[in-house]
Amino acid sequence: MAGIRERFGRPLRLGLVGGGPDSWIGRMHRGAAEFDGHWRCTAGVFSSDPARSRAAGAAIGIAPERSYGTVAEMLAQERRRADGIGAVAIMTPNDTHHAFAAAALDAGLDVVADKPVTHDFREARDLVARTRAGGRLFAIAHGYSAYPMTRYARHLVRDGSLGPVRLVQVEYIQSGLATRLEDGPQNNRLRWILDPQRSGQALVMSAIGCHAQHLASFVTGTNVARVVADVGALLPGRQVVDYVSALVELEGGARGTFTVTQAAAGGENDIRLRVYGDRGCLEWSHRDCSYLRFSPQGEAARVIGRGDAFLPPEIVALGRTPRGHPEGLREAFANIYTEVAQTRMAALLGDTTPALPYPRIEEGAHTMAFIEACLASQRSRHWEDVARLRD
């Protein structure tokens, strides 16, 4: 997609929903969106309180007249402008994602949404239908799937270097809920996170489990067919789910293990993936995200680094600095924003739309079906099928 930004002539205009001045995820999305010059953050709604929203917009450099009090106001006012926004980025509490995304799609806008996309599979199917009916783009901020080395892992699976996939192991371990935050001082963020009605059907799945499942499915190119899961809380008396461990069967028959928790004392945002095929193994860790370990059966293991000269050009293009210089999550987020922008620019220019692999709403819907199957398995104590989208 070299040169498409120059031919298009300007950055696309992005409206922000959530992510005020003190929000780390807001800084992540804003910085990633503008990283490569494909987007300009030009409007936004930053709080459920209209006065605070307008003040927050001014604090991060949004023009006062485009710092809105509500999402409905932003969509209505931006539609009237000749330089109105073409997409929204949603980074609000989980229980608002569906309503805001549906409103943006109905207004004819593209969407980049934080995870989880919705509360349940039914709402996710609704967003799939709205996206398809309006011919819009809908991306999910699964940044781990946009690192150069996870993309190369996907490439090696797809080109047959591993042979048929037989086993997948994925885990995501954190310690943010290793103490009883419920018993301490509460702020707005903690109040909605610790409310099961607002944070999602299973908190750990909404927070990090969706990333782990998506990464495993993304790299292998295969959805989960059925699951048997242990769902609960590691801390006694906790009302929200902080732990899920499961055996999974992928479509096509590969087996797998899945473990996520936010309540492992000493854990530090550690996501790891291992994929085993007939011919060898791939291993990737977020702690060492610029490298991928490829171990062919009967041969010496190889450590492949971001920026290695033999990598396919589309993988090299995902990095921005020479091998050895650190890159991280913001750059991975930026890859998603850039791919969405390039797809929209190509469509507006009348070019052939590229098949770029940013995470799509259909993948988000599969994640919601996976979460629901895990919960059903906990209730039944048996294997449960994962619901499938109908084409």
mmCIF file of C-alpha atoms in Angstrom, residues 165-343:
data_model
loop_
_atom_site.group_PDB
_atom_site.id
_atom_site.type_symbol
_atom_site.label_atom_id
_atom_site.label_comp_id
_atom_site.label_asym_id
_atom_site.label_seq_id
_atom_site.Cartn_x
_atom_site.Cartn_y
_atom_site.Cartn_z
ATOM 1 C CA VAL A 165 -1.692 -27.690 13.335
ATOM 2 C CA ARG A 166 -2.112 -30.282 16.089
ATOM 3 C CA LEU A 167 -1.845 -28.339 19.376
ATOM 4 C CA VAL A 168 -2.229 -24.718 20.460
ATOM 5 C CA GLN A 169 -1.389 -23.367 23.907
ATOM 6 C CA VAL A 170 -2.179 -19.786 24.901
ATOM 7 C CA GLU A 171 -2.087 -18.026 28.250
ATOM 8 C CA TYR A 172 -2.399 -14.481 29.558
ATOM 9 C CA ILE A 173 -1.414 -13.898 33.172
ATOM 10 C CA GLN A 174 -1.809 -10.672 35.157
ATOM 11 C CA SER A 175 -1.757 -9.612 38.818
ATOM 12 C CA GLY A 176 -4.003 -6.530 38.741
ATOM 13 C CA LEU A 177 -6.735 -8.319 40.708
ATOM 14 C CA ALA A 178 -4.413 -10.353 42.936
ATOM 15 C CA THR A 179 -5.551 -8.290 45.936
ATOM 16 C CA ARG A 180 -9.094 -7.463 46.987
ATOM 17 C CA LEU A 181 -9.528 -4.125 45.246
ATOM 18 C CA GLU A 182 -13.213 -4.446 46.139
ATOM 19 C CA ASP A 183 -12.344 -3.625 49.766
ATOM 20 C CA GLY A 184 -10.310 -0.514 48.995
ATOM 21 C CA PRO A 185 -11.094 3.007 47.753
ATOM 22 C CA GLN A 186 -13.216 3.042 44.603
ATOM 23 C CA ASN A 187 -12.932 5.322 41.591
ATOM 24 C CA ASN A 188 -15.145 5.489 38.497
ATOM 25 C CA ARG A 189 -13.066 2.940 36.622
ATOM 26 C CA LEU A 190 -13.014 0.386 39.441
ATOM 27 C CA ARG A 191 -16.732 0.799 40.018
ATOM 28 C CA TRP A 192 -17.649 -0.253 36.492
ATOM 29 C CA ILE A 193 -14.952 -2.913 36.223
ATOM 30 C CA LEU A 194 -16.082 -4.620 39.430
ATOM 31 C CA ASP A 195 -19.754 -4.448 38.470
ATOM 32 C CA PRO A 196 -20.646 -7.725 36.671
ATOM 33 C CA GLN A 197 -23.522 -5.969 34.891
ATOM 34 C CA ARG A 198 -21.146 -3.452 33.316
ATOM 35 C CA SER A 199 -17.798 -5.197 32.801
ATOM 36 C CA GLY A 200 -19.191 -8.141 30.849
ATOM 37 C CA GLN A 201 -20.287 -11.715 31.296
ATOM 38 C CA ALA A 202 -16.861 -12.638 32.708
ATOM 39 C CA LEU A 203 -14.498 -9.838 33.695
ATOM 40 C CA VAL A 204 -11.227 -11.618 32.921
ATOM 41 C CA MET A 205 -12.507 -12.599 29.481
ATOM 42 C CA SER A 206 -13.578 -9.025 28.709
ATOM 43 C CA ALA A 207 -10.244 -7.656 29.913
ATOM 44 C CA ILE A 208 -7.603 -10.094 28.652
ATOM 45 C CA GLY A 209 -9.137 -13.465 27.770
ATOM 46 C CA CYS A 210 -10.540 -12.095 24.535
ATOM 47 C CA HIS A 211 -7.001 -11.117 23.493
ATOM 48 C CA ALA A 212 -5.668 -14.617 24.190
ATOM 49 C CA GLN A 213 -8.435 -16.402 22.304
ATOM 50 C CA HIS A 214 -8.204 -14.004 19.388
ATOM 51 C CA LEU A 215 -4.431 -14.370 19.119
ATOM 52 C CA ALA A 216 -4.653 -18.169 19.023
ATOM 53 C CA SER A 217 -7.391 -18.128 16.384
ATOM 54 C CA PHE A 218 -5.680 -15.375 14.382
ATOM 55 C CA VAL A 219 -2.310 -17.116 14.135
ATOM 56 C CA THR A 220 -3.765 -20.545 13.362
ATOM 57 C CA GLY A 221 -6.478 -19.145 11.087
ATOM 58 C CA THR A 222 -8.983 -21.371 12.868
ATOM 59 C CA ASN A 223 -11.935 -20.693 15.150
ATOM 60 C CA VAL A 224 -12.722 -22.657 18.295
ATOM 61 C CA ALA A 225 -15.343 -25.351 17.714
ATOM 62 C CA ARG A 226 -15.997 -26.502 21.274
ATOM 63 C CA VAL A 227 -14.707 -26.016 24.798
ATOM 64 C CA VAL A 228 -14.788 -27.410 28.312
ATOM 65 C CA ALA A 229 -13.950 -24.724 30.846
ATOM 66 C CA ASP A 230 -13.347 -23.933 34.496
ATOM 67 C CA VAL A 231 -14.658 -20.411 35.156
ATOM 68 C CA GLY A 232 -14.506 -18.638 38.500
ATOM 69 C CA ALA A 233 -12.507 -16.505 40.905
ATOM 70 C CA LEU A 234 -9.134 -17.295 42.448
ATOM 71 C CA LEU A 235 -9.842 -14.930 45.338
ATOM 72 C CA PRO A 236 -12.482 -16.348 47.717
ATOM 73 C CA GLY A 237 -15.689 -14.335 47.881
ATOM 74 C CA ARG A 238 -15.044 -12.347 44.698
ATOM 75 C CA GLN A 239 -18.201 -11.654 42.667
ATOM 76 C CA VAL A 240 -16.519 -11.157 39.291
ATOM 77 C CA VAL A 241 -14.696 -13.804 37.251
ATOM 78 C CA ASP A 242 -10.908 -13.427 37.482
ATOM 79 C CA TYR A 243 -9.860 -16.847 36.137
ATOM 80 C CA VAL A 244 -10.717 -19.102 33.194
ATOM 81 C CA SER A 245 -8.906 -22.251 32.134
ATOM 82 C CA ALA A 246 -10.166 -24.421 29.305
ATOM 83 C CA LEU A 247 -9.495 -27.286 26.964
ATOM 84 C CA VAL A 248 -10.426 -26.337 23.420
ATOM 85 C CA GLU A 249 -10.943 -28.078 20.125
ATOM 86 C CA LEU A 250 -10.402 -26.000 17.015
ATOM 87 C CA GLU A 251 -12.323 -26.409 13.797
ATOM 88 C CA GLY A 252 -10.405 -29.052 11.900
ATOM 89 C CA GLY A 253 -9.628 -31.066 15.037
ATOM 90 C CA ALA A 254 -6.539 -29.442 16.590
ATOM 91 C CA ARG A 255 -6.531 -29.473 20.396
ATOM 92 C CA GLY A 256 -5.544 -26.670 22.716
ATOM 93 C CA THR A 257 -5.238 -25.249 26.203
ATOM 94 C CA PHE A 258 -6.317 -21.774 27.306
ATOM 95 C CA THR A 259 -5.564 -20.103 30.651
ATOM 96 C CA VAL A 260 -6.165 -16.490 31.648
ATOM 97 C CA THR A 261 -6.241 -14.746 35.008
ATOM 98 C CA GLN A 262 -5.861 -11.273 36.450
ATOM 99 C CA ALA A 263 -5.371 -12.609 39.978
ATOM 100 C CA ALA A 264 -1.937 -14.263 39.820
ATOM 101 C CA ALA A 265 0.281 -12.489 42.358
ATOM 102 C CA GLY A 266 3.523 -11.442 40.669
ATOM 103 C CA GLY A 267 2.151 -11.862 37.155
ATOM 104 C CA GLU A 268 2.942 -9.015 34.795
ATOM 105 C CA ASN A 269 0.863 -8.755 31.639
ATOM 106 C CA ASP A 270 2.321 -11.946 30.261
ATOM 107 C CA ILE A 271 0.711 -13.329 27.077
ATOM 108 C CA ARG A 272 2.332 -16.380 25.471
ATOM 109 C CA LEU A 273 1.449 -18.502 22.463
ATOM 110 C CA ARG A 274 2.750 -21.883 21.285
ATOM 111 C CA VAL A 275 1.569 -23.565 18.084
ATOM 112 C CA TYR A 276 2.602 -27.138 17.295
ATOM 113 C CA GLY A 277 2.207 -28.699 13.868
ATOM 114 C CA ASP A 278 3.377 -31.922 12.247
ATOM 115 C CA ARG A 279 6.678 -30.311 11.260
ATOM 116 C CA GLY A 280 7.566 -28.112 14.216
ATOM 117 C CA CYS A 281 6.642 -25.481 16.767
ATOM 118 C CA LEU A 282 6.249 -21.692 16.950
ATOM 119 C CA GLU A 283 6.625 -19.799 20.228
ATOM 120 C CA TRP A 284 5.921 -16.106 20.890
ATOM 121 C CA SER A 285 5.886 -14.118 24.112
ATOM 122 C CA HIS A 286 4.817 -10.539 24.647
ATOM 123 C CA ARG A 287 7.791 -10.129 26.982
ATOM 124 C CA ASP A 288 10.049 -10.608 23.960
ATOM 125 C CA CYS A 289 7.674 -9.426 21.294
ATOM 126 C CA SER A 290 10.220 -8.660 18.566
ATOM 127 C CA TYR A 291 11.284 -12.300 18.272
ATOM 128 C CA LEU A 292 9.637 -15.541 17.197
ATOM 129 C CA ARG A 293 11.101 -18.962 17.988
ATOM 130 C CA PHE A 294 10.637 -21.519 15.208
ATOM 131 C CA SER A 295 11.652 -25.087 16.052
ATOM 132 C CA PRO A 296 11.374 -27.443 13.042
ATOM 133 C CA GLN A 297 11.237 -31.114 13.960
ATOM 134 C CA GLY A 298 14.753 -32.605 13.950
ATOM 135 C CA GLU A 299 16.489 -29.274 13.282
ATOM 136 C CA ALA A 300 18.066 -26.552 15.379
ATOM 137 C CA ALA A 301 15.665 -23.945 16.703
ATOM 138 C CA ARG A 302 15.728 -20.588 14.937
ATOM 139 C CA VAL A 303 15.096 -17.206 16.539
ATOM 140 C CA ILE A 304 13.573 -14.860 13.970
ATOM 141 C CA GLY A 305 13.715 -11.132 14.641
ATOM 142 C CA ARG A 306 11.570 -8.243 13.481
ATOM 143 C CA GLY A 307 13.403 -6.630 10.588
ATOM 144 C CA ASP A 308 15.296 -9.726 9.413
ATOM 145 C CA ALA A 309 16.073 -9.298 5.718
ATOM 146 C CA PHE A 310 14.466 -12.568 4.590
ATOM 147 C CA LEU A 311 11.019 -11.689 5.954
ATOM 148 C CA PRO A 312 8.211 -11.033 3.479
ATOM 149 C CA PRO A 313 7.865 -7.327 2.641
ATOM 150 C CA GLU A 314 4.416 -7.090 4.207
ATOM 151 C CA ILE A 315 5.896 -8.290 7.523
ATOM 152 C CA VAL A 316 8.891 -5.945 7.329
ATOM 153 C CA ALA A 317 6.497 -3.052 6.650
ATOM 154 C CA LEU A 318 4.837 -3.575 10.039
ATOM 155 C CA GLY A 319 8.006 -2.443 11.822
ATOM 156 C CA ARG A 320 9.394 1.061 11.862
ATOM 157 C CA THR A 321 12.914 0.777 13.296
ATOM 158 C CA PRO A 322 15.885 -1.516 12.535
ATOM 159 C CA ARG A 323 16.167 -4.878 14.279
ATOM 160 C CA GLY A 324 17.348 -4.506 17.866
ATOM 161 C CA HIS A 325 15.585 -1.209 18.502
ATOM 162 C CA PRO A 326 12.532 -1.797 20.711
ATOM 163 C CA GLU A 327 9.009 -1.414 19.434
ATOM 164 C CA GLY A 328 5.873 -2.222 21.362
ATOM 165 C CA LEU A 329 2.142 -2.084 21.818
ATOM 166 C CA ARG A 330 1.606 1.421 20.461
ATOM 167 C CA GLU A 331 3.237 0.444 17.169
ATOM 168 C CA ALA A 332 1.076 -2.688 17.013
ATOM 169 C CA PHE A 333 -2.061 -0.599 17.596
ATOM 170 C CA ALA A 334 -0.803 1.766 14.890
ATOM 171 C CA ASN A 335 -0.622 -1.130 12.427
ATOM 172 C CA ILE A 336 -4.342 -1.752 12.922
ATOM 173 C CA TYR A 337 -5.229 1.909 12.425
ATOM 174 C CA THR A 338 -3.020 2.133 9.350
ATOM 175 C CA GLU A 339 -4.547 -0.963 7.770
ATOM 176 C CA VAL A 340 -8.083 0.339 8.314
ATOM 177 C CA ALA A 341 -7.099 3.708 6.822
ATOM 178 C CA GLN A 342 -5.426 2.133 3.806
ATOM 179 C CA THR A 343 -8.492 -0.017 3.169
#
